[in-house]
Coordinates of C-alpha atoms and ligand atoms in Angstrom, one line a residue:
M742 CA 92.6 117.7 126.9
R743 CA 96.2 118.8 127.7
K744 CA 94.6 121.2 130.5
K745 CA 92.5 118.5 132.2
L746 CA 95.2 115.9 132.1
F747 CA 97.5 118.5 133.6
G748 CA 94.7 119.4 136.2
I749 CA 94.3 115.9 137.1
F750 CA 98.0 115.2 137.5
M751 CA 98.1 118.3 139.6
V752 CA 95.3 117.3 141.8
I753 CA 97.1 113.7 142.2
L754 CA 100.4 115.4 143.0
F755 CA 98.6 117.9 145.5
F756 CA 96.9 115.0 147.4
G757 CA 100.2 113.0 146.9
V758 CA 102.4 115.9 148.6
T759 CA 99.7 116.4 151.2
I760 CA 99.2 113.1 152.3
T761 CA 103.0 112.2 152.1
G762 CA 103.6 115.4 154.4
Y763 CA 101.1 114.7 156.6
I764 CA 102.3 111.0 157.6
S765 CA 105.8 112.0 157.5
Y766 CA 105.0 114.9 159.9
N767 CA 103.3 112.5 162.4
F768 CA 105.9 109.8 162.0
T769 CA 108.7 112.7 162.7
K770 CA 106.3 113.6 165.6
K771 CA 106.5 110.5 167.2
I772 CA 109.9 110.0 166.6
I773 CA 111.0 113.2 168.0
L774 CA 108.7 112.5 171.1
K775 CA 110.2 109.2 171.4
N776 CA 113.7 110.5 171.2
T777 CA 112.9 113.2 173.7
Q778 CA 111.5 110.2 176.0
D779 CA 115.0 108.2 175.3
N780 CA 117.1 111.2 176.0
L781 CA 115.0 112.2 179.3
K782 CA 115.4 108.6 180.2
T783 CA 119.1 108.2 179.8
E784 CA 120.0 111.7 181.2
C785 CA 117.6 110.6 184.4
K786 CA 119.9 107.5 184.8
L787 CA 123.1 109.5 184.6
L788 CA 121.8 112.1 186.9
E789 CA 120.6 109.1 189.2
D790 CA 124.2 108.1 189.5
S791 CA 125.3 111.7 190.0
F792 CA 122.6 112.1 192.8
K793 CA 123.7 109.1 194.5
A794 CA 127.1 110.0 194.4
N795 CA 126.4 113.7 195.4
S796 CA 126.6 114.3 199.1
G797 CA 126.2 118.1 199.2
E798 CA 123.1 120.2 199.1
L799 CA 120.3 119.2 196.8
D800 CA 119.1 122.6 195.6
L801 CA 122.7 123.6 194.4
F802 CA 123.2 119.9 192.9
V803 CA 120.0 120.3 190.7
K804 CA 120.8 123.7 189.7
N805 CA 124.3 122.7 188.6
M806 CA 123.2 119.6 186.9
G807 CA 120.2 121.5 185.0
A808 CA 122.7 123.8 183.8
I809 CA 124.8 120.9 182.4
I810 CA 122.3 119.1 180.8
N811 CA 119.9 122.2 179.9
K812 CA 117.1 120.6 181.4
R813 CA 114.9 121.4 184.3
I814 CA 115.6 118.9 187.1
T815 CA 113.4 118.5 190.1
I816 CA 114.0 116.0 193.2
I817 CA 111.1 115.3 195.3
N818 CA 110.9 112.9 198.1
K819 CA 108.2 110.1 198.5
D820 CA 105.8 112.5 200.2
G821 CA 105.8 115.0 197.1
L822 CA 107.9 117.7 199.0
V823 CA 110.3 119.4 196.5
L824 CA 113.7 119.1 197.7
G825 CA 115.5 120.6 194.9
E826 CA 114.5 122.6 191.8
S827 CA 116.6 123.7 189.1
E828 CA 114.7 126.5 187.3
T829 CA 113.4 128.4 190.5
K830 CA 114.7 130.3 193.5
E831 CA 111.3 130.0 195.4
K832 CA 111.7 128.1 198.6
N833 CA 108.2 127.1 199.2
I834 CA 107.0 124.9 196.3
E835 CA 103.9 123.4 196.3
N836 CA 103.7 119.9 197.3
H837 CA 104.1 117.4 194.2
S838 CA 102.6 114.2 195.3
D839 CA 99.3 114.7 193.2
R840 CA 101.4 114.9 189.9
P841 CA 100.5 112.3 187.6
E842 CA 104.3 111.4 186.6
I843 CA 105.1 111.3 190.2
I844 CA 102.1 109.0 191.2
D845 CA 103.3 106.8 188.3
A846 CA 107.1 106.9 189.3
L847 CA 106.1 106.1 192.7
K848 CA 103.9 103.3 191.9
S849 CA 105.9 101.7 188.8
G850 CA 109.4 103.2 189.0
E851 CA 109.0 105.7 186.1
G852 CA 106.0 108.1 184.6
F853 CA 105.6 110.4 181.9
S854 CA 103.1 113.2 181.7
T855 CA 102.8 116.5 179.5
R856 CA 100.5 119.3 181.3
H857 CA 100.7 122.7 182.3
S858 CA 103.2 123.7 185.0
E859 CA 102.4 125.9 187.9
T860 CA 106.1 126.6 188.4
E861 CA 107.0 127.3 185.1
D862 CA 103.7 128.6 183.9
Q863 CA 104.0 126.7 180.6
T864 CA 103.1 123.4 179.4
M865 CA 106.0 120.9 180.0
Y866 CA 107.0 117.4 179.3
Y867 CA 107.9 115.4 182.3
Y868 CA 109.8 112.4 183.1
A869 CA 110.0 110.9 186.7
R870 CA 112.0 108.2 187.9
R871 CA 112.0 106.5 191.5
V872 CA 115.4 106.5 193.0
E873 CA 116.5 105.1 196.4
K874 CA 119.4 106.3 198.3
D875 CA 120.2 105.7 201.6
G876 CA 117.2 103.7 202.2
L877 CA 115.1 106.8 201.4
V878 CA 112.8 107.0 198.4
Y879 CA 113.3 109.9 196.0
I880 CA 111.9 111.0 192.7
L881 CA 114.3 112.4 190.1
R882 CA 112.1 114.6 187.4
L883 CA 113.5 115.7 184.3
S884 CA 111.4 118.0 182.3
V885 CA 111.5 120.0 179.0
Q886 CA 109.2 122.6 177.8
V887 CA 106.7 121.4 175.2
N888 CA 107.6 124.5 173.4
V889 CA 111.2 123.1 172.5
I890 CA 109.5 120.0 171.3
E891 CA 107.0 122.0 169.2
N892 CA 109.6 124.1 167.9
M893 CA 111.7 121.4 166.5
L894 CA 108.6 120.0 164.9
L895 CA 107.9 123.5 163.4
E896 CA 111.4 123.3 162.1
Y897 CA 110.9 119.9 160.6
L898 CA 107.5 121.3 159.3
K899 CA 109.4 124.4 157.6
L900 CA 111.8 121.9 156.0
L901 CA 109.1 119.7 155.0
L902 CA 107.0 122.4 153.3
I903 CA 110.3 123.6 151.6
A904 CA 110.9 120.1 150.4
A905 CA 107.2 119.7 149.2
I906 CA 107.0 123.0 147.4
A907 CA 110.4 122.4 145.8
G908 CA 109.1 119.0 144.8
A909 CA 105.7 120.3 143.7
I910 CA 107.6 122.8 141.6
I911 CA 109.9 120.2 139.8
C912 CA 106.9 117.7 139.4
T913 CA 104.7 120.6 138.1
V914 CA 107.3 121.2 135.4
L915 CA 107.7 117.3 134.8
V916 CA 104.0 116.8 134.5
Y917 CA 103.6 119.8 132.2
L918 CA 106.3 118.5 129.9
Y919 CA 105.1 114.8 130.2
V920 CA 101.5 115.9 129.5
N921 CA 102.9 117.9 126.3
I922 CA 104.6 114.9 125.1
I923 CA 101.7 112.2 125.7
T924 CA 99.1 115.1 124.3
K925 CA 101.4 116.0 121.3
P926 CA 100.0 113.0 118.9
I927 CA 96.4 113.7 120.1
R928 CA 96.9 117.4 119.2
M929 CA 98.4 116.3 116.1
L930 CA 95.4 114.3 115.2
T931 CA 93.1 116.8 116.3
R932 CA 94.8 119.5 114.0
L933 CA 94.7 117.1 111.0
S934 CA 91.2 116.0 111.8
T935 CA 90.1 119.7 111.4
T936 CA 92.4 120.5 108.1
I937 CA 90.8 117.1 106.6
A938 CA 87.3 118.4 107.7
L939 CA 88.3 121.8 105.7
G940 CA 88.8 119.9 102.4
Q941 CA 92.7 119.0 102.5
Y942 CA 92.0 115.3 102.1
E943 CA 95.7 114.6 101.1
K944 CA 97.1 115.3 104.5
R945 CA 98.5 112.6 106.6
I946 CA 99.9 112.3 110.3
S947 CA 103.7 111.4 111.1
I948 CA 103.5 109.3 114.1
T949 CA 106.3 106.9 114.2
S950 CA 105.6 105.3 117.8
K951 CA 104.3 101.7 118.1
D952 CA 102.2 102.1 120.9
E953 CA 98.5 102.9 121.2
I954 CA 98.8 106.3 119.7
G955 CA 101.1 105.2 117.0
Q956 CA 98.3 102.5 116.1
L957 CA 95.5 105.3 116.3
G958 CA 97.7 107.7 113.8
H959 CA 98.1 104.5 111.7
A960 CA 94.5 103.9 111.4
F961 CA 93.7 107.5 111.2
N962 CA 96.0 107.6 108.0
I963 CA 94.1 104.6 106.5
M964 CA 90.7 106.4 107.2
A965 CA 91.9 109.4 105.6
K966 CA 93.1 107.9 102.6
R967 CA 89.7 105.9 102.2
L968 CA 88.0 109.2 102.8
Q969 CA 89.9 110.9 100.1
E970 CA 89.4 107.9 97.8
T971 CA 85.7 108.2 98.5
I972 CA 85.3 111.9 98.1
T973 CA 87.5 112.0 95.0
E974 CA 85.1 109.2 93.6
L975 CA 81.9 111.2 94.9
S976 CA 83.1 114.4 93.4
D977 CA 84.2 112.9 90.0
K978 CA 80.8 111.0 90.0
Q979 CA 79.0 114.6 90.8
S980 CA 81.0 116.4 88.4
K981 CA 80.1 114.2 85.7
L982 CA 76.5 114.2 86.7
I983 CA 76.6 118.0 86.7
S984 CA 78.3 118.2 83.2
I985 CA 75.7 115.8 81.8
L986 CA 72.8 117.6 83.5
T987 CA 74.4 121.0 82.2
S988 CA 75.0 120.0 78.6
M989 CA 71.5 118.7 78.4
D990 CA 69.1 120.8 76.3
D991 CA 66.1 119.5 78.3
G992 CA 65.3 120.8 81.6
V993 CA 65.7 118.6 84.9
I994 CA 64.4 119.5 88.4
V995 CA 64.5 117.1 91.5
I996 CA 62.3 118.2 94.3
D997 CA 62.3 116.7 97.8
N998 CA 59.2 115.7 99.8
T999 CA 58.7 119.2 101.1
E1000 CA 58.7 120.6 97.5
K1001 CA 62.1 122.1 97.8
I1002 CA 64.4 122.0 94.9
L1003 CA 67.4 119.8 95.2
L1004 CA 68.6 119.9 91.9
I1005 CA 67.8 122.1 88.8
N1006 CA 70.0 122.2 85.6
S1007 CA 70.8 125.2 83.5
A1008 CA 68.3 124.4 81.0
A1009 CA 65.5 124.3 83.5
Q1010 CA 67.0 127.4 85.2
K1011 CA 66.7 129.2 81.6
L1012 CA 63.3 127.9 81.2
F1013 CA 62.1 129.7 83.9
E1014 CA 64.3 132.8 83.2
S1015 CA 66.1 132.7 86.4
V1016 CA 69.5 134.1 87.0
D1017 CA 69.8 133.1 90.6
D1018 CA 70.3 129.5 91.7
L1019 CA 67.0 128.1 92.1
T1020 CA 68.3 125.2 94.5
G1021 CA 66.8 125.1 97.6
K1022 CA 63.9 127.1 96.7
Y1023 CA 60.4 126.1 96.6
F1024 CA 59.2 124.7 93.5
I1025 CA 56.1 126.8 93.2
E1026 CA 58.4 129.8 93.7
A1027 CA 60.6 128.7 90.8
T1028 CA 57.8 128.1 88.4
R1029 CA 55.1 130.1 89.4
N1030 CA 52.8 127.7 87.4
K1031 CA 49.8 125.9 89.2
E1032 CA 49.5 123.5 86.5
I1033 CA 53.2 122.2 86.7
H1034 CA 52.7 122.5 90.5
E1035 CA 49.9 120.0 90.3
L1036 CA 51.8 117.5 88.3
V1037 CA 54.1 117.0 91.1
N1038 CA 51.4 115.5 93.3
A1039 CA 49.5 113.8 90.3
I1040 CA 52.8 112.3 88.8
P1041 CA 50.9 111.3 85.4
D1042 CA 52.3 108.3 83.5
E1043 CA 52.6 110.0 80.3
D1044 CA 54.2 113.2 79.1
V1045 CA 51.9 116.5 79.7
E1046 CA 52.1 119.3 77.5
I1047 CA 51.6 122.8 79.3
T1048 CA 51.6 126.4 77.9
I1049 CA 53.3 128.8 80.6
N1050 CA 52.9 132.7 80.4
H1051 CA 55.6 133.8 82.9
P1052 CA 58.0 135.1 82.1
I1053 CA 57.3 134.6 78.3
I1054 CA 54.8 132.3 76.5
K1055 CA 56.4 128.8 76.1
Y1056 CA 55.3 125.2 75.3
L1057 CA 56.6 122.6 77.5
R1058 CA 56.3 118.8 77.5
I1059 CA 56.8 117.7 80.9
R1060 CA 57.3 114.1 82.2
T1061 CA 57.2 113.4 86.1
K1062 CA 58.8 110.5 87.9
R1063 CA 59.0 109.7 91.6
V1064 CA 62.7 109.1 93.0
I1065 CA 62.6 105.9 95.0
N1066 CA 65.5 104.9 97.0
S1067 CA 65.1 101.4 98.6
N1068 CA 61.3 101.7 99.1
E1069 CA 61.6 105.2 100.3
N1070 CA 60.1 108.1 98.5
L1071 CA 62.9 110.8 98.0
G1072 CA 60.9 113.3 95.8
V1073 CA 60.0 113.8 92.2
M1074 CA 62.0 114.3 89.1
L1075 CA 60.8 116.5 86.3
F1076 CA 62.2 116.2 82.9
I1077 CA 61.3 119.3 80.8
Q1078 CA 61.3 119.8 77.1
D1079 CA 60.8 123.3 75.6
I1080 CA 58.9 122.6 72.4
T1081 CA 57.9 126.2 71.7
K1082 CA 60.1 126.1 68.4
I1083 CA 58.4 122.8 67.6
K1084 CA 54.9 124.1 68.1
S1085 CA 55.6 127.3 66.0
L1086 CA 57.0 125.1 63.2
E1087 CA 54.0 122.9 63.4
Q1088 CA 51.7 126.0 63.4
M1089 CA 53.7 127.5 60.4
R1090 CA 53.5 124.4 58.6
S1091 CA 49.9 124.0 58.9
D1092 CA 49.4 127.7 58.0
F1093 CA 51.4 127.0 54.9
V1094 CA 49.3 124.0 54.0
A1095 CA 46.2 126.2 54.7
N1096 CA 47.6 129.2 52.3
V1097 CA 48.8 126.7 49.6
S1098 CA 45.6 124.9 49.3
H1099 CA 43.8 128.3 49.4
E1100 CA 46.1 129.7 46.5
L1101 CA 46.0 126.7 44.7
K1102 CA 42.0 126.7 45.0
S1103 CA 41.3 129.8 43.0
P1104 CA 43.2 128.9 39.8
L1105 CA 41.9 125.5 40.0
T1106 CA 38.3 126.5 40.5
S1107 CA 38.7 128.9 37.5
L1108 CA 40.3 126.1 35.6
K1109 CA 37.3 123.8 36.3
G1110 CA 34.8 126.5 35.4
C1111 CA 36.4 127.4 32.1
A1112 CA 36.7 123.7 31.2
E1113 CA 32.9 123.2 32.0
T1114 CA 31.7 126.3 30.1
L1115 CA 33.8 125.4 27.1
K1116 CA 31.8 122.1 26.8
Y1117 CA 28.6 124.1 25.8
V1118 CA 30.5 127.0 24.0
E1119 CA 30.1 126.9 20.2
D1120 CA 31.2 130.4 18.8
K1121 CA 35.3 130.7 18.3
P1122 CA 35.5 134.0 20.0
T1123 CA 34.0 132.9 23.2
R1124 CA 36.0 129.7 23.2
D1125 CA 39.3 131.6 22.6
K1126 CA 38.4 133.8 25.7
F1127 CA 38.2 130.9 27.9
L1128 CA 41.0 129.4 26.5
D1129 CA 43.1 132.4 27.2
I1130 CA 41.7 132.1 30.8
I1131 CA 42.6 128.5 31.0
Y1132 CA 46.2 129.5 29.8
I1133 CA 46.6 132.3 32.1
E1134 CA 45.5 130.3 35.2
S1135 CA 47.6 127.5 34.4
E1136 CA 50.6 129.9 34.1
R1137 CA 49.7 131.2 37.4
L1138 CA 49.4 127.6 38.8
T1139 CA 52.8 126.9 37.4
R1140 CA 54.2 130.0 38.8
L1141 CA 52.9 129.3 42.1
I1142 CA 54.2 125.4 42.0
N1143 CA 57.4 127.0 41.0
D1144 CA 57.9 129.4 43.8
I1145 CA 56.7 126.7 46.4
L1146 CA 59.2 124.4 45.0
T1147 CA 61.8 127.0 45.0
L1148 CA 60.9 128.1 48.7
S1149 CA 60.9 124.4 49.7
D1150 CA 64.3 123.9 48.3
L1151 CA 65.9 126.9 50.1
E1152 CA 64.5 125.7 53.2
N1153 CA 65.9 122.5 52.9
K1154 CA 69.2 123.1 54.4
E1155 CA 70.9 120.2 53.0
S1156 CA 70.1 121.5 49.3
L1157 CA 73.2 122.1 47.5
I1158 CA 74.7 125.6 46.8
N1159 CA 77.2 126.2 44.4
F1160 CA 79.3 129.0 46.0
E1161 CA 81.1 130.9 43.4
K1162 CA 82.4 134.6 43.2
I1163 CA 79.7 136.8 41.4
N1164 CA 80.8 139.8 39.5
V1165 CA 77.9 142.0 40.8
N1166 CA 78.0 144.6 38.0
K1167 CA 78.1 142.0 35.3
A1168 CA 75.1 140.1 36.9
A1169 CA 73.2 143.2 37.5
E1170 CA 73.7 143.9 33.6
E1171 CA 72.3 140.7 32.7
I1172 CA 69.4 141.3 34.8
F1173 CA 68.8 144.7 33.3
Y1174 CA 68.8 143.0 29.9
I1175 CA 66.4 140.2 31.0
M1176 CA 63.9 142.7 32.6
E1177 CA 64.1 145.3 30.1
P1178 CA 61.4 144.0 27.8
A1179 CA 59.0 143.6 30.6
A1180 CA 59.6 147.2 31.7
N1181 CA 59.4 148.5 28.2
S1182 CA 56.1 146.9 27.7
K1183 CA 54.7 148.6 30.7
E1184 CA 56.3 152.0 29.4
I1185 CA 58.6 151.9 32.6
S1186 CA 62.1 153.0 32.1
I1187 CA 64.8 150.9 33.9
K1188 CA 68.1 152.1 34.5
L1189 CA 71.5 150.9 35.5
E1190 CA 73.7 152.9 38.1
L1191 CA 76.9 150.8 38.6
E1192 CA 79.9 151.1 41.0
S1193 CA 82.9 152.2 38.9
K1194 CA 85.1 149.3 39.7
E1195 CA 84.2 145.8 39.8
I1196 CA 82.8 144.2 42.8
F1197 CA 82.3 140.9 43.9
I1198 CA 80.5 138.6 46.4
Y1199 CA 80.1 135.0 47.0
G1200 CA 77.0 133.1 46.2
D1201 CA 75.1 130.9 44.0
R1202 CA 74.8 132.7 40.6
D1203 CA 71.2 131.1 39.9
K1204 CA 69.8 132.3 43.0
F1205 CA 71.5 135.7 42.9
K1206 CA 69.7 135.9 39.6
Q1207 CA 66.2 134.9 41.0
M1208 CA 66.5 137.2 43.8
M1209 CA 67.3 140.1 41.6
I1210 CA 64.6 139.1 39.1
N1211 CA 62.1 139.1 42.0
L1212 CA 62.8 142.4 43.1
V1213 CA 63.1 144.2 39.8
D1214 CA 60.0 142.4 38.8
N1215 CA 58.2 143.8 41.8
G1216 CA 59.3 147.4 41.2
I1217 CA 58.0 147.2 37.6
K1218 CA 54.6 145.2 39.0
Y1219 CA 53.9 147.9 41.4
T1220 CA 54.9 151.1 39.5
N1221 CA 52.3 152.8 37.0
K1222 CA 53.0 153.5 33.5
G1223 CA 55.7 155.9 32.9
G1224 CA 57.5 155.1 36.1
K1225 CA 61.1 154.5 36.8
V1226 CA 63.1 151.4 38.1
K1227 CA 66.7 151.7 39.1
I1228 CA 69.4 148.9 39.8
K1229 CA 72.4 150.6 41.6
T1230 CA 75.6 148.6 42.8
L1231 CA 78.3 150.2 45.2
K1232 CA 80.7 149.3 47.5
L1233 CA 81.0 150.8 50.9
D1234 CA 84.0 149.5 53.1
K1235 CA 84.1 145.7 52.9
R1236 CA 80.4 145.6 52.0
V1237 CA 78.6 145.5 48.5
K1238 CA 75.1 147.1 48.2
I1239 CA 72.6 146.6 45.8
I1240 CA 69.9 149.1 45.6
I1241 CA 66.6 148.2 43.6
T1242 CA 64.5 151.9 43.8
D1243 CA 61.2 152.5 41.9
N1244 CA 58.8 155.5 42.1
G1245 CA 55.7 153.2 42.2
I1246 CA 52.9 153.1 44.4
G1247 CA 54.9 152.5 47.6
I1248 CA 54.1 150.2 50.9
P1249 CA 52.3 151.5 53.9
K1250 CA 54.8 151.7 57.0
K1251 CA 52.7 149.5 59.1
N1252 CA 53.0 146.7 56.4
I1253 CA 56.5 146.8 55.9
S1254 CA 57.6 144.5 58.6
R1255 CA 55.5 141.6 57.4
L1256 CA 56.6 142.2 53.6
F1257 CA 58.9 138.7 53.8
E1258 CA 56.2 136.6 55.0
R1259 CA 54.9 133.9 52.9
F1260 CA 51.7 134.7 51.0
Y1261 CA 51.8 138.2 52.3
R1262 CA 50.3 140.9 50.0
V1263 CA 49.7 144.4 50.8
D1264 CA 47.1 144.8 48.2
K1265 CA 45.9 141.1 47.2
G1266 CA 43.8 142.4 44.5
R1267 CA 46.6 144.2 42.4
S1268 CA 49.1 141.3 43.3
R1269 CA 46.7 138.7 41.7
E1270 CA 46.2 140.9 38.8
M1271 CA 49.9 141.4 38.3
G1272 CA 50.3 137.4 38.3
G1273 CA 51.8 137.6 41.9
T1274 CA 52.1 134.6 44.1
G1275 CA 52.9 136.3 47.4
L1276 CA 56.2 134.1 47.7
G1277 CA 58.5 136.5 45.8
L1278 CA 60.0 138.3 48.8
A1279 CA 59.9 135.3 51.2
I1280 CA 62.3 133.7 48.4
V1281 CA 64.2 136.8 48.2
K1282 CA 64.8 136.9 52.0
H1283 CA 65.8 133.2 52.3
I1284 CA 68.6 133.8 49.4
V1285 CA 69.9 137.1 51.2
Q1286 CA 70.3 134.8 54.5
L1287 CA 72.0 132.0 52.3
F1288 CA 74.4 134.7 51.1
D1289 CA 75.1 135.8 54.5
G1290 CA 73.7 139.2 53.7
K1291 CA 71.2 141.7 55.0
I1292 CA 68.0 143.3 53.4
S1293 CA 66.1 146.4 54.2
V1294 CA 63.3 148.4 52.9
E1295 CA 62.7 152.1 52.5
S1296 CA 59.3 152.9 51.1
S1297 CA 56.7 155.8 51.3
I1298 CA 53.1 155.7 49.7
G1299 CA 53.1 157.2 46.1
N1300 CA 56.5 158.0 46.1
G1301 CA 58.1 154.6 45.5
T1302 CA 60.1 151.8 47.2
S1303 CA 63.6 151.1 47.6
F1304 CA 65.1 147.4 48.5
I1305 CA 68.6 147.8 49.8
L1306 CA 70.8 144.5 49.6
D1307 CA 73.8 144.4 51.8
F1308 CA 76.5 141.6 51.2
P1309 CA 79.9 141.0 52.5
S1310 CA 82.4 141.8 49.8
G1311 CA 84.0 138.8 48.3
E1312 CA 87.4 140.4 47.6
T1313 CA 89.3 137.2 48.4
D1314 CA 89.1 134.1 46.7
L1315 CA 87.3 131.3 48.6
Ligands
ADP2269 P1 53.7 139.1 45.0 O1 53.8 137.8 44.2 O2 52.3 139.4 45.5 O3 54.5 140.2 44.4 P2 55.9 139.4 46.8 O4 56.4 138.6 47.9 O5 56.9 139.7 45.8 O6 54.6 138.9 46.3 O7 55.6 140.6 47.4 C1 54.8 141.0 48.6 C2 53.9 142.2 48.6 O8 54.8 143.2 48.9 C3 53.4 142.4 47.1 O9 51.9 141.8 47.0 C4 53.2 144.0 47.3 O10 52.0 144.1 47.8 C5 54.3 144.2 48.1 N1 55.4 144.9 47.3 C6 56.6 144.0 47.1 N2 57.3 145.0 46.2 C7 56.9 146.3 46.2 C8 57.4 147.3 45.5 N3 58.3 147.4 44.8 N4 56.3 148.4 45.5 C9 55.1 148.3 46.3 N5 54.7 147.1 46.9 C10 55.5 145.9 46.7

């Protein structure tokens, strides 16, 4: 803008100087001509007086007078004959009766003309005057070289040019300074607009003038303030929206009408296992699932459950909604809930119910069968045999129900646990004495190998006992007659380890990973025969988790099994 203004001013200045120069040159030219005419007239009048008074030779007279007034003087008689000529010595000068100034002077008393002089061989300016002397008519003619007038004009033109150039230079500097001054606030406004556009909304302009520029600056400041308020409000709203969306467990995706993702929260990003920001990508690219993609067009009224296989199998519950703003359809919004956990829990529950029913069914069938048979059995030994079976089956049923209740109690996170400091050696000894009779009855030797110093863990004493009994009982159950079971306690760094080892039948490697599942048995027949419920190790796993511990199994077929329990040492008081 500064350059433009400066350019315009310079063009105006150029035209101004040129027009002024042209006009003043022409005026001056006229004035110089007029002055020359007036001078010639005046000088001619004076010459007339001298001529009338002169009685000497005319040629000498003109030469003397010409030298005095520094002009060419010619005296001509009424017939055009040159009587005296100041600038030439030639005697036979051509007749001058045809010269326009002479003709005019003879006619009207005086005459002017500008023309080429044959005598001088250059352009001359002539003034001729009719004079009467002694009854005779003469023409007195004064002439100057046009060159002289032109030289004067040239001199003037030079001065004019110098003045114009000096004026132009001064004006240019002044224009430059003026343009700078008037464009300064505009430049400030431009700079500030750029700064604000780059995000520094707190910047303001300091224009104090009361003119239009000042008003513009004031209006600009108001606009910047409003903009700052609006942007702050918007970014505040946006950051709130982003925090809400980020903290949501459910996925939210908004896509536009071209199916490009406008907004996606981190939960949705996680669902599709994407590390890159999916905003701006096509919806199908992000989800890579035809079924979900179809939902975007169908917009069903209810939630739809969909299974995705990529990147891993997941169960999703999706609700789609159109995004409408004042009757304009802006796109589609999807709320995605990951129901994989719920689904697997549902599956586990239904498996558990099926397993429990199955487990309950066999003792109940056996009880029912025995009870029915008893009706028809008369002899005592057979009756006693059936009564024994009823007793064993009801015992099994009781154990099963007790184990189910224990498990459900352990799974219920709100169940009360009495955390206390357990002296591990003492507790192991107790278990040893509880289990010794059972081991003895199977001719299995049970041994205790305790850490020399006292060791402690934190946990519920009853649950600790139950965990140990389950493991030692398994050792006895799955070890043949004459075998060995050992309970060992030790402390390593800040960990307490309890190892229950037997030299029993062992567990095949492939089955080890599933041992802690509910109702999982390696050998169903043997477990049943031993009165097992298939829930013992599931209960152990839960208790270990409650105690913040770990359990591992080492086993080889025919050589026996070791269950290694690992707990944080309870050295400090809780
Ligand atoms: P169960 O009531 O059948 O013993 P558990 O949950 O206690 O159920 O054990 C699950 C299965 O793990 C058992 O059926 C058995 O096959 C195997 N098992 C557990 N402990 C041992 C062990 N010490 N030696 C060999 N097999 C074992």
